[in-house]
mmCIF file of C-alpha atoms in Angstrom:
data_model
loop_
_atom_site.group_PDB
_atom_site.id
_atom_site.type_symbol
_atom_site.label_atom_id
_atom_site.label_comp_id
_atom_site.label_asym_id
_atom_site.label_seq_id
_atom_site.Cartn_x
_atom_site.Cartn_y
_atom_site.Cartn_z
ATOM 1 C CA MET A 10 0.000 0.000 0.000
ATOM 2 C CA ILE A 11 2.861 2.407 0.767
ATOM 3 C CA PHE A 12 4.366 1.704 -2.680
ATOM 4 C CA TYR A 13 1.040 2.544 -4.364
ATOM 5 C CA LYS A 14 0.701 5.775 -2.375
ATOM 6 C CA ASN A 15 4.287 6.819 -3.216
ATOM 7 C CA ALA A 16 3.847 5.876 -6.877
ATOM 8 C CA ARG A 17 0.628 7.884 -7.070
ATOM 9 C CA GLN A 18 2.300 10.898 -5.457
ATOM 10 C CA LEU A 19 5.291 10.595 -7.805
ATOM 11 C CA PHE A 20 2.935 10.418 -10.785
ATOM 12 C CA TRP A 21 1.040 13.577 -9.745
ATOM 13 C CA ASN A 22 4.288 15.399 -9.040
ATOM 14 C CA PHE A 23 5.478 14.401 -12.520
ATOM 15 C CA VAL A 24 2.215 15.522 -14.173
ATOM 16 C CA SER A 25 2.201 18.778 -12.219
ATOM 17 C CA THR A 26 5.788 19.531 -13.219
ATOM 18 C CA LYS A 27 5.120 18.596 -16.849
ATOM 19 C CA ASN A 28 2.037 20.843 -16.993
ATOM 20 C CA LYS A 29 4.000 23.772 -15.606
ATOM 21 C CA SER A 30 6.752 23.105 -18.144
ATOM 22 C CA CYS A 31 4.236 22.882 -20.982
ATOM 23 C CA ILE A 32 2.569 26.123 -19.933
ATOM 24 C CA TYR A 33 5.972 27.805 -19.656
ATOM 25 C CA ILE A 34 7.020 26.527 -23.093
ATOM 26 C CA GLN A 35 3.669 27.563 -24.606
ATOM 27 C CA SER A 36 3.992 31.065 -23.189
ATOM 28 C CA LYS A 37 7.561 31.301 -24.542
ATOM 29 C CA ILE A 38 6.346 30.196 -27.988
ATOM 30 C CA MET A 39 3.535 32.761 -27.950
ATOM 31 C CA LYS A 40 5.923 35.530 -26.883
ATOM 32 C CA THR A 41 8.403 34.477 -29.546
ATOM 33 C CA GLN A 42 5.741 34.534 -32.254
ATOM 34 C CA THR A 43 4.462 37.971 -31.317
ATOM 35 C CA ASN A 44 7.936 39.384 -30.670
ATOM 36 C CA ASN A 45 9.557 37.926 -33.780
ATOM 37 C CA PRO A 46 10.901 40.543 -36.125
ATOM 38 C CA ILE A 47 8.792 41.021 -39.214
ATOM 39 C CA ALA A 48 10.151 41.461 -42.726
ATOM 40 C CA PHE A 49 8.689 43.707 -45.382
ATOM 41 C CA ILE A 50 9.762 42.028 -48.613
ATOM 42 C CA SER A 51 9.219 43.575 -52.028
ATOM 43 C CA LYS A 52 9.974 42.081 -55.415
ATOM 44 C CA TYR A 53 10.326 44.412 -58.382
ATOM 45 C CA LEU A 54 10.600 43.705 -62.092
ATOM 46 C CA ILE A 55 12.454 46.668 -63.583
ATOM 47 C CA PRO A 56 12.903 47.294 -67.315
ATOM 48 C CA ALA A 57 16.553 47.894 -68.203
ATOM 49 C CA ALA A 58 15.860 51.508 -69.214
ATOM 50 C CA SER A 59 14.293 52.276 -65.800
ATOM 51 C CA LYS A 60 16.918 50.735 -63.530
ATOM 52 C CA GLU A 61 19.096 53.810 -62.899
ATOM 53 C CA THR A 62 16.144 56.041 -61.960
ATOM 54 C CA PHE A 63 14.677 53.321 -59.751
ATOM 55 C CA LEU A 64 17.961 52.715 -57.904
ATOM 56 C CA GLU A 65 18.472 56.439 -57.237
ATOM 57 C CA ARG A 66 15.077 56.586 -55.555
ATOM 58 C CA GLN A 67 15.657 53.269 -53.785
ATOM 59 C CA HIS A 68 18.856 54.572 -52.167
ATOM 60 C CA ILE A 69 16.956 57.606 -50.839
ATOM 61 C CA ALA A 70 14.191 55.381 -49.433
ATOM 62 C CA ARG A 71 16.631 52.959 -47.798
ATOM 63 C CA ALA A 72 18.600 55.782 -46.181
ATOM 64 C CA PHE A 73 15.361 57.221 -44.790
ATOM 65 C CA ILE A 74 14.067 53.973 -43.249
ATOM 66 C CA HIS A 75 17.428 53.456 -41.519
ATOM 67 C CA THR A 76 16.552 56.468 -39.339
ATOM 68 C CA LEU A 77 13.167 55.131 -38.170
ATOM 69 C CA ASP A 78 12.340 53.533 -34.820
ATOM 70 C CA GLY A 79 11.940 49.773 -35.001
ATOM 71 C CA PHE A 80 14.214 49.344 -38.025
ATOM 72 C CA VAL A 81 16.521 46.329 -37.628
ATOM 73 C CA HIS A 82 18.317 45.935 -40.970
ATOM 74 C CA ASP A 83 17.737 45.668 -44.696
ATOM 75 C CA HIS A 84 19.146 43.883 -47.698
ATOM 76 C CA ALA A 85 18.698 44.225 -51.442
ATOM 77 C CA TYR A 86 19.302 41.583 -54.094
ATOM 78 C CA GLU A 87 19.244 41.795 -57.860
ATOM 79 C CA ARG A 88 19.307 39.446 -60.807
ATOM 80 C CA ILE A 89 19.514 40.332 -64.472
ATOM 81 C CA THR A 90 16.992 38.353 -66.527
ATOM 82 C CA GLU A 91 17.575 36.832 -69.958
ATOM 83 C CA THR A 92 15.842 39.879 -71.485
ATOM 84 C CA GLY A 93 18.130 42.359 -69.687
ATOM 85 C CA ASP A 94 15.516 43.478 -67.170
ATOM 86 C CA THR A 95 16.275 43.394 -63.449
ATOM 87 C CA GLU A 96 14.544 41.416 -60.740
ATOM 88 C CA TYR A 97 15.185 43.344 -57.537
ATOM 89 C CA ILE A 98 14.241 42.132 -54.068
ATOM 90 C CA THR A 99 14.353 44.221 -50.908
ATOM 91 C CA VAL A 100 14.041 42.861 -47.388
ATOM 92 C CA ALA A 101 13.541 45.373 -44.578
ATOM 93 C CA THR A 102 13.343 43.817 -41.119
ATOM 94 C CA TRP A 103 11.432 45.546 -38.329
ATOM 95 C CA THR A 104 10.964 44.816 -34.641
ATOM 96 C CA SER A 105 7.173 44.477 -34.910
ATOM 97 C CA GLU A 106 4.081 45.017 -37.036
ATOM 98 C CA GLU A 107 3.564 48.275 -35.147
ATOM 99 C CA ALA A 108 7.027 49.415 -36.268
ATOM 100 C CA VAL A 109 6.106 48.561 -39.883
ATOM 101 C CA HIS A 110 2.855 50.529 -39.558
ATOM 102 C CA ASN A 111 4.692 53.537 -38.103
ATOM 103 C CA ALA A 112 7.345 53.308 -40.819
ATOM 104 C CA ARG A 113 4.696 53.308 -43.552
ATOM 105 C CA GLU A 114 3.163 56.440 -42.061
ATOM 106 C CA ALA A 115 6.577 58.113 -41.802
ATOM 107 C CA VAL A 116 7.482 57.200 -45.399
ATOM 108 C CA ASN A 117 4.118 58.486 -46.670
ATOM 109 C CA ALA A 118 4.587 61.743 -44.743
ATOM 110 C CA GLU A 119 8.121 62.151 -46.120
ATOM 111 C CA ASN A 120 6.915 61.477 -49.673
ATOM 112 C CA LEU A 121 4.179 64.105 -49.228
ATOM 113 C CA ARG A 122 6.694 66.580 -47.829
ATOM 114 C CA THR A 123 9.073 66.088 -50.768
ATOM 115 C CA GLY A 124 6.367 65.800 -53.436
ATOM 116 C CA PHE A 125 7.364 62.262 -54.405
ATOM 117 C CA ASN A 126 4.624 59.968 -55.745
ATOM 118 C CA ARG A 127 5.829 56.357 -55.639
ATOM 119 C CA ALA A 128 2.830 54.875 -57.476
ATOM 120 C CA GLU A 129 3.241 57.387 -60.299
ATOM 121 C CA MET A 130 6.964 56.618 -60.587
ATOM 122 C CA LEU A 131 6.377 52.859 -60.743
ATOM 123 C CA GLN A 132 3.715 53.306 -63.415
ATOM 124 C CA ARG A 133 5.771 55.801 -65.447
ATOM 125 C CA LEU A 134 8.831 53.511 -65.393
ATOM 126 C CA ASN A 135 6.719 50.392 -66.063
ATOM 127 C CA ILE A 136 7.990 48.718 -62.871
ATOM 128 C CA LYS A 137 5.990 45.845 -61.406
ATOM 129 C CA MET A 138 6.033 45.466 -57.622
ATOM 130 C CA GLU A 139 4.902 42.632 -55.314
ATOM 131 C CA PRO A 140 5.113 43.645 -51.620
ATOM 132 C CA GLY A 141 4.348 41.529 -48.546
ATOM 133 C CA LEU A 142 4.879 41.131 -44.809
ATOM 134 C CA PHE A 143 6.580 37.927 -43.698
ATOM 135 C CA ARG A 144 7.582 36.325 -40.412
ATOM 136 C CA GLU A 145 10.459 33.901 -40.049
ATOM 137 C CA ASP A 146 9.401 30.256 -39.992
ATOM 138 C CA ASN A 147 10.972 28.874 -36.831
ATOM 139 C CA ALA A 148 9.850 25.315 -37.502
#
């Protein structure tokens, strides 16, 4: 009978400890998911004749976002296609979705202040853009 009582107590201690560990791990996972940096990734298809103008503006935009709160880092990649056009990918990493939202507002305000119209430029230069927000897959 003493063995059974001790075994039962050991079992409940084990379950109790495991549940606390599971809850702790779950809370860490949830915090990690909500605190993970978020990447704003854009893919551009740029006609060869438009590349220089696009890159000039891109350098201005990248320098500006470097000054904003929540900015972590950015990277840009390019590939010349068989037709001579450029595929250009930018990855700007931010601390949170809130930081991305604030950055968008700041960029829009700066564009208004300077009279720059991004949509008009992309259309005029025949540049195609695919933007999106992405989180790192920690699987």
